[in-house]
């Protein structure tokens, strides 16, 4: 395997591991088991110390817990999709395989979801995007009527993040050199 592809494979593995670590954290946060640990631990880096009391307090508060966990989950999805997509795109561009990337049946959907997650979970279509609509992937449809609309329009959550990430991995492992 060429060193550049090995680097791409490693980047996807790191992204996978980070997503799973985030899901593990979500599970602990939801269970309440993490609260005592958060109250008694800190992060220290450079000249800074950050306590986790604020997070513990948010998780204890039933009305705040849902909000903070939802925002954390959106960050996990955004990072997983955006970073994976960009790593693959960069690799494909540098190895003259971008055309193959763009030919994947999920490519346009993934590109728009990447943009959606990067723009405050809102679709913002330009003329180029509108020419490609409507798009469907695994029963999810993106239409022009969704322009400037937010999350809740499409069922895109952890299941879809995981399935799209698997599409990325399959493409990298089985379709490009």
PDB file of N, CA and C in Angstrom, residues 82-118:
ATOM      1  N   UNK A  82     -17.455  15.149   8.214  1.00  0.00           N
ATOM      2  CA  UNK A  82     -16.662  16.207   7.573  1.00  0.00           C
ATOM      3  C   UNK A  82     -15.200  15.796   7.405  1.00  0.00           C
ATOM      4  N   UNK A  83     -14.567  15.324   8.473  1.00  0.00           N
ATOM      5  CA  UNK A  83     -13.151  14.973   8.378  1.00  0.00           C
ATOM      6  C   UNK A  83     -12.922  13.803   7.435  1.00  0.00           C
ATOM      7  N   UNK A  84     -13.771  12.788   7.516  1.00  0.00           N
ATOM      8  CA  UNK A  84     -13.616  11.637   6.626  1.00  0.00           C
ATOM      9  C   UNK A  84     -13.765  12.055   5.177  1.00  0.00           C
ATOM     10  N   UNK A  85     -14.816  12.813   4.897  1.00  0.00           N
ATOM     11  CA  UNK A  85     -15.072  13.262   3.526  1.00  0.00           C
ATOM     12  C   UNK A  85     -13.882  14.062   3.005  1.00  0.00           C
ATOM     13  N   UNK A  86     -13.380  14.988   3.810  1.00  0.00           N
ATOM     14  CA  UNK A  86     -12.273  15.847   3.374  1.00  0.00           C
ATOM     15  C   UNK A  86     -10.983  15.065   3.181  1.00  0.00           C
ATOM     16  N   UNK A  87     -10.696  14.106   4.048  1.00  0.00           N
ATOM     17  CA  UNK A  87      -9.494  13.288   3.874  1.00  0.00           C
ATOM     18  C   UNK A  87      -9.567  12.491   2.571  1.00  0.00           C
ATOM     19  N   UNK A  88     -10.726  11.902   2.314  1.00  0.00           N
ATOM     20  CA  UNK A  88     -10.890  11.119   1.084  1.00  0.00           C
ATOM     21  C   UNK A  88     -10.794  12.027  -0.131  1.00  0.00           C
ATOM     22  N   UNK A  89     -11.446  13.165  -0.063  1.00  0.00           N
ATOM     23  CA  UNK A  89     -11.408  14.128  -1.178  1.00  0.00           C
ATOM     24  C   UNK A  89      -9.971  14.552  -1.469  1.00  0.00           C
ATOM     25  N   UNK A  90      -9.234  14.932  -0.445  1.00  0.00           N
ATOM     26  CA  UNK A  90      -7.843  15.360  -0.638  1.00  0.00           C
ATOM     27  C   UNK A  90      -7.003  14.250  -1.243  1.00  0.00           C
ATOM     28  N   UNK A  91      -7.168  13.044  -0.735  1.00  0.00           N
ATOM     29  CA  UNK A  91      -6.411  11.913  -1.266  1.00  0.00           C
ATOM     30  C   UNK A  91      -6.759  11.671  -2.732  1.00  0.00           C
ATOM     31  N   UNK A  92      -8.044  11.651  -3.028  1.00  0.00           N
ATOM     32  CA  UNK A  92      -8.482  11.382  -4.404  1.00  0.00           C
ATOM     33  C   UNK A  92      -8.011  12.474  -5.363  1.00  0.00           C
ATOM     34  N   UNK A  93      -8.030  13.724  -4.905  1.00  0.00           N
ATOM     35  CA  UNK A  93      -7.532  14.808  -5.756  1.00  0.00           C
ATOM     36  C   UNK A  93      -6.036  14.658  -6.015  1.00  0.00           C
ATOM     37  N   UNK A  94      -5.278  14.309  -4.996  1.00  0.00           N
ATOM     38  CA  UNK A  94      -3.821  14.223  -5.144  1.00  0.00           C
ATOM     39  C   UNK A  94      -3.375  12.983  -5.907  1.00  0.00           C
ATOM     40  N   UNK A  95      -4.254  11.989  -6.037  1.00  0.00           N
ATOM     41  CA  UNK A  95      -3.892  10.758  -6.747  1.00  0.00           C
ATOM     42  C   UNK A  95      -4.682  10.580  -8.041  1.00  0.00           C
ATOM     43  N   UNK A  96      -5.284  11.657  -8.519  1.00  0.00           N
ATOM     44  CA  UNK A  96      -6.070  11.629  -9.762  1.00  0.00           C
ATOM     45  C   UNK A  96      -7.197  10.599  -9.743  1.00  0.00           C
ATOM     46  N   UNK A  97      -7.852  10.470  -8.595  1.00  0.00           N
ATOM     47  CA  UNK A  97      -8.981   9.548  -8.468  1.00  0.00           C
ATOM     48  C   UNK A  97     -10.262  10.267  -8.053  1.00  0.00           C
ATOM     49  N   UNK A  98     -10.246  11.585  -8.167  1.00  0.00           N
ATOM     50  CA  UNK A  98     -11.406  12.358  -7.721  1.00  0.00           C
ATOM     51  C   UNK A  98     -12.643  12.022  -8.545  1.00  0.00           C
ATOM     52  N   UNK A  99     -12.448  11.760  -9.824  1.00  0.00           N
ATOM     53  CA  UNK A  99     -13.584  11.403 -10.675  1.00  0.00           C
ATOM     54  C   UNK A  99     -14.264  10.142 -10.150  1.00  0.00           C
ATOM     55  N   UNK A 100     -13.472   9.177  -9.722  1.00  0.00           N
ATOM     56  CA  UNK A 100     -14.022   7.946  -9.152  1.00  0.00           C
ATOM     57  C   UNK A 100     -14.789   8.247  -7.864  1.00  0.00           C
ATOM     58  N   UNK A 101     -14.257   9.131  -7.034  1.00  0.00           N
ATOM     59  CA  UNK A 101     -14.934   9.554  -5.810  1.00  0.00           C
ATOM     60  C   UNK A 101     -16.294  10.159  -6.145  1.00  0.00           C
ATOM     61  N   UNK A 102     -16.310  11.064  -7.095  1.00  0.00           N
ATOM     62  CA  UNK A 102     -17.558  11.743  -7.475  1.00  0.00           C
ATOM     63  C   UNK A 102     -18.573  10.797  -8.110  1.00  0.00           C
ATOM     64  N   UNK A 103     -18.123   9.665  -8.622  1.00  0.00           N
ATOM     65  CA  UNK A 103     -19.030   8.706  -9.264  1.00  0.00           C
ATOM     66  C   UNK A 103     -19.758   7.798  -8.275  1.00  0.00           C
ATOM     67  N   UNK A 104     -19.368   7.843  -7.018  1.00  0.00           N
ATOM     68  CA  UNK A 104     -20.027   6.983  -6.026  1.00  0.00           C
ATOM     69  C   UNK A 104     -21.476   7.433  -5.858  1.00  0.00           C
ATOM     70  N   UNK A 105     -22.386   6.469  -5.766  1.00  0.00           N
ATOM     71  CA  UNK A 105     -23.810   6.802  -5.696  1.00  0.00           C
ATOM     72  C   UNK A 105     -24.154   7.638  -4.471  1.00  0.00           C
ATOM     73  N   UNK A 106     -23.338   7.594  -3.449  1.00  0.00           N
ATOM     74  CA  UNK A 106     -23.569   8.342  -2.212  1.00  0.00           C
ATOM     75  C   UNK A 106     -22.810   9.666  -2.177  1.00  0.00           C
ATOM     76  N   UNK A 107     -21.981   9.947  -3.169  1.00  0.00           N
ATOM     77  CA  UNK A 107     -21.093  11.113  -3.125  1.00  0.00           C
ATOM     78  C   UNK A 107     -21.857  12.431  -2.930  1.00  0.00           C
ATOM     79  N   UNK A 108     -22.822  12.730  -3.781  1.00  0.00           N
ATOM     80  CA  UNK A 108     -23.534  14.018  -3.694  1.00  0.00           C
ATOM     81  C   UNK A 108     -24.288  14.134  -2.383  1.00  0.00           C
ATOM     82  N   UNK A 109     -24.899  13.033  -1.952  1.00  0.00           N
ATOM     83  CA  UNK A 109     -25.594  13.045  -0.669  1.00  0.00           C
ATOM     84  C   UNK A 109     -24.603  13.352   0.447  1.00  0.00           C
ATOM     85  N   UNK A 110     -23.472  12.656   0.450  1.00  0.00           N
ATOM     86  CA  UNK A 110     -22.450  12.858   1.489  1.00  0.00           C
ATOM     87  C   UNK A 110     -21.922  14.283   1.459  1.00  0.00           C
ATOM     88  N   UNK A 111     -21.714  14.816   0.274  1.00  0.00           N
ATOM     89  CA  UNK A 111     -21.208  16.189   0.138  1.00  0.00           C
ATOM     90  C   UNK A 111     -22.203  17.174   0.747  1.00  0.00           C
ATOM     91  N   UNK A 112     -23.482  16.976   0.468  1.00  0.00           N
ATOM     92  CA  UNK A 112     -24.485  17.903   1.007  1.00  0.00           C
ATOM     93  C   UNK A 112     -24.672  17.727   2.509  1.00  0.00           C
ATOM     94  N   UNK A 113     -24.583  16.507   3.001  1.00  0.00           N
ATOM     95  CA  UNK A 113     -24.665  16.278   4.450  1.00  0.00           C
ATOM     96  C   UNK A 113     -23.449  16.888   5.133  1.00  0.00           C
ATOM     97  N   UNK A 114     -22.283  16.757   4.513  1.00  0.00           N
ATOM     98  CA  UNK A 114     -21.067  17.388   5.043  1.00  0.00           C
ATOM     99  C   UNK A 114     -21.280  18.889   5.163  1.00  0.00           C
ATOM    100  N   UNK A 115     -21.845  19.504   4.133  1.00  0.00           N
ATOM    101  CA  UNK A 115     -22.118  20.941   4.165  1.00  0.00           C
ATOM    102  C   UNK A 115     -23.179  21.277   5.212  1.00  0.00           C
ATOM    103  N   UNK A 116     -24.222  20.475   5.272  1.00  0.00           N
ATOM    104  CA  UNK A 116     -25.307  20.645   6.234  1.00  0.00           C
ATOM    105  C   UNK A 116     -24.759  20.652   7.667  1.00  0.00           C
ATOM    106  N   UNK A 117     -23.932  19.665   7.982  1.00  0.00           N
ATOM    107  CA  UNK A 117     -23.365  19.566   9.327  1.00  0.00           C
ATOM    108  C   UNK A 117     -22.391  20.707   9.619  1.00  0.00           C
ATOM    109  N   UNK A 118     -21.773  21.244   8.575  1.00  0.00           N
ATOM    110  CA  UNK A 118     -20.803  22.334   8.745  1.00  0.00           C
ATOM    111  C   UNK A 118     -21.463  23.707   8.839  1.00  0.00           C
TER     112      UNK A 118
END
